[in-house]
Short mmCIF file of N, CA and C in Angstrom, two decimals:
data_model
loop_
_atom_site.label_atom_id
_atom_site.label_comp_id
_atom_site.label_asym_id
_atom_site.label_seq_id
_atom_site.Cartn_x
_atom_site.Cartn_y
_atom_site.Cartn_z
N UNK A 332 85.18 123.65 145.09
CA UNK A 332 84.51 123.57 143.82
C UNK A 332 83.64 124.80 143.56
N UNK A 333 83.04 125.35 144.77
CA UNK A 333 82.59 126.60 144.49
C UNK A 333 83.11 127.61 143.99
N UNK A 334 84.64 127.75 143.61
CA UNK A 334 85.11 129.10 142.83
C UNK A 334 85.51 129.02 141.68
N UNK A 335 85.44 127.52 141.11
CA UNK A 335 84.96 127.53 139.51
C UNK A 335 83.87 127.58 139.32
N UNK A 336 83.11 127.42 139.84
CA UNK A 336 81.33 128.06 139.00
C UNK A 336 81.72 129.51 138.60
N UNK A 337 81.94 130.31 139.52
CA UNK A 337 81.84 131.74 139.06
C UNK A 337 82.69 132.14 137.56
N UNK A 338 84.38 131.59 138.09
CA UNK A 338 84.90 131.59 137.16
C UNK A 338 84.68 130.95 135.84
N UNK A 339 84.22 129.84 135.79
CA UNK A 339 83.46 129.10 134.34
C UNK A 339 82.13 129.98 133.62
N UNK A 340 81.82 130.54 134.80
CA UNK A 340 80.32 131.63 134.36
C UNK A 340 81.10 132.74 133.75
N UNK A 341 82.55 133.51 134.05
CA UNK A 341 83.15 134.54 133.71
C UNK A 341 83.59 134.32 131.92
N UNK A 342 83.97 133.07 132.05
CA UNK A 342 84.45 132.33 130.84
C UNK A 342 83.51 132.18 129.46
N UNK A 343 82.40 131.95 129.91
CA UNK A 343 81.31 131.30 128.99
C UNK A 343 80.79 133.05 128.30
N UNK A 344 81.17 133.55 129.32
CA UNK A 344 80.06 134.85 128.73
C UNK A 344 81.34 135.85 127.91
N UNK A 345 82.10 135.92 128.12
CA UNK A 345 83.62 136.28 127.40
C UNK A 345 83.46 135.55 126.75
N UNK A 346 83.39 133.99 126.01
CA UNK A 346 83.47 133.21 125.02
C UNK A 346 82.33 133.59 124.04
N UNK A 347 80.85 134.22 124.83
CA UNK A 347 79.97 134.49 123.99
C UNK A 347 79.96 135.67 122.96
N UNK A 348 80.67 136.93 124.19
CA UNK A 348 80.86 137.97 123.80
C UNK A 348 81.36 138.00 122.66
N UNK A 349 82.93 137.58 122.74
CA UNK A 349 83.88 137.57 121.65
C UNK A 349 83.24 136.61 120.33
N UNK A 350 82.59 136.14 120.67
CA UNK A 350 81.73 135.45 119.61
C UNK A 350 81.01 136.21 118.95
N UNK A 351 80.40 136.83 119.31
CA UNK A 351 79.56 137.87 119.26
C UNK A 351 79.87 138.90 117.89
N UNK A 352 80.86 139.37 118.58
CA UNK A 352 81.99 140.91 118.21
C UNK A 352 82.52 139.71 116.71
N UNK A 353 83.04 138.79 117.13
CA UNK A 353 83.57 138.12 115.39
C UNK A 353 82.18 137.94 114.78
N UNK A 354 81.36 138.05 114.78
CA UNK A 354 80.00 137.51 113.69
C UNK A 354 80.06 138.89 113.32
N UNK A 355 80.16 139.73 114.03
CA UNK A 355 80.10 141.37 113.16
C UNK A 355 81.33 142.24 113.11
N UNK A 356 82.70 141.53 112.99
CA UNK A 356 83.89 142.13 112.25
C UNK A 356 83.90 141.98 110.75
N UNK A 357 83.98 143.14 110.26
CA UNK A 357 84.46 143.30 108.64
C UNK A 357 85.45 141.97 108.22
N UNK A 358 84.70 141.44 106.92
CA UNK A 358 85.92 140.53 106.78
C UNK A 358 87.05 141.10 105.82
N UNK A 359 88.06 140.61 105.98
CA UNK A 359 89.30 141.41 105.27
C UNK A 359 89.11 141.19 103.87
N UNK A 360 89.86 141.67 103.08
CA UNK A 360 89.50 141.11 101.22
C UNK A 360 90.92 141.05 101.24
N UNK A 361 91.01 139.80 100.62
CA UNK A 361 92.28 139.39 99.88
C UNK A 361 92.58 139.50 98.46
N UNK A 362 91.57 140.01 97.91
CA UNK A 362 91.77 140.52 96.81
C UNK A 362 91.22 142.19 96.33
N UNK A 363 91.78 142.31 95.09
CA UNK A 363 91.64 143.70 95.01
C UNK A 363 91.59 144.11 93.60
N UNK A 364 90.75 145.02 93.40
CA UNK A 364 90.75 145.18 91.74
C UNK A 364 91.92 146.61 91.59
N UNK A 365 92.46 146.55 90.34
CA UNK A 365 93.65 147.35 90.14
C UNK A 365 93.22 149.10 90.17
N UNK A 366 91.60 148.89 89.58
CA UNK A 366 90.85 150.45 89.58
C UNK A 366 90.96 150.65 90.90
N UNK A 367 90.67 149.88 92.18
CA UNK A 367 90.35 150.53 93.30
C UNK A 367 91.35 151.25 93.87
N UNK A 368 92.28 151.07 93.37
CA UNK A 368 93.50 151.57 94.05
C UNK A 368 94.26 152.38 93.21
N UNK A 369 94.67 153.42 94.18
CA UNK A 369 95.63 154.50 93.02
C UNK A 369 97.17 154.47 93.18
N UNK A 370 97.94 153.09 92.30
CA UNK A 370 99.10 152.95 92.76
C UNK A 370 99.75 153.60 91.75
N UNK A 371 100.99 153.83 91.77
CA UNK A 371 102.14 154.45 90.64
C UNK A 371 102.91 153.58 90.50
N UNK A 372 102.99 153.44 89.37
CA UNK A 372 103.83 152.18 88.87
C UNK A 372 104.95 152.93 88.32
N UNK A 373 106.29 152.34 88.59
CA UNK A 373 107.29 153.33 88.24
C UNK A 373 108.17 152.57 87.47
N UNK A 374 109.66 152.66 87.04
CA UNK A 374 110.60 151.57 86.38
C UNK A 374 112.33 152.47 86.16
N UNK A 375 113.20 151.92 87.06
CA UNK A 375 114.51 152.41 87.28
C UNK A 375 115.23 151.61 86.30
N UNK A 376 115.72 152.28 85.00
CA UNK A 376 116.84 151.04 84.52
C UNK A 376 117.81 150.36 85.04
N UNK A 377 117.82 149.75 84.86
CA UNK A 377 119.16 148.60 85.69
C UNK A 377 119.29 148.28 87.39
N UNK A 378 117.58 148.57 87.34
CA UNK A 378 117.31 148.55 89.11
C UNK A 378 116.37 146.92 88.67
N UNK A 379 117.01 145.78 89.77
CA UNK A 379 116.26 145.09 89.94
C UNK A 379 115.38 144.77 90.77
N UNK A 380 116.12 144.97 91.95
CA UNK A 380 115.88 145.12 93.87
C UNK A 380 115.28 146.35 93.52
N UNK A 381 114.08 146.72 94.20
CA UNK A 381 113.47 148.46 94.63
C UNK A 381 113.52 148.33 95.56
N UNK A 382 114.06 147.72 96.53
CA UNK A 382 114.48 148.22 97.88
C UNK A 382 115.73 148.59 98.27
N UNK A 383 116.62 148.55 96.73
CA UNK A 383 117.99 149.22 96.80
C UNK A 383 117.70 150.76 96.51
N UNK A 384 116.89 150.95 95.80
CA UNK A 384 115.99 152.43 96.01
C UNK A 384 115.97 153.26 97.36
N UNK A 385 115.26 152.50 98.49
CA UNK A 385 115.63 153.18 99.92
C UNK A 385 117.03 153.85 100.03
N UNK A 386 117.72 152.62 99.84
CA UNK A 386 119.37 153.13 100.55
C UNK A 386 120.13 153.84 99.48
N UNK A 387 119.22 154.19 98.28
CA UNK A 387 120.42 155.30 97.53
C UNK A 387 120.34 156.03 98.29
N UNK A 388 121.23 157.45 98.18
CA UNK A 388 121.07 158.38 98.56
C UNK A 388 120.81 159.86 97.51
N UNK A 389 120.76 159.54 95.87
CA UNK A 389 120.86 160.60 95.26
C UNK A 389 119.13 160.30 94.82
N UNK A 390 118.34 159.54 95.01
CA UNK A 390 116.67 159.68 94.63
C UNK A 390 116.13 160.33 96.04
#
């Protein structure tokens, strides 16, 4: 029984740590305003798929 104490003591303080470190990770944003970002909006006639875009080969 003596070599779970240590190990349960190894545990608790890793459980604190990581506790720790998540109270002060950035939280992610799931949202986004359209100004913040500088996207290009583009439009292929008779393209529905834009991922048939990749596999042309003449763009």
């Amino acid at each position: 029984m003596r070599m779970c104490t240590p190990i349960r003591g190894l545990l608790m303080a890793l459980a604190v740590m990581f506790g720790t470190a998540m109270a002060f990770a950035p939280i992610p944003r799931i949202t986004w305003e359209h100004r913040e970002v500088h996207l290009v909006q583009f439009h292929e006639p008779d393209i529905y798929n834009y991922s048939a875009l990749l596999l042309s080969e003449d763009k």
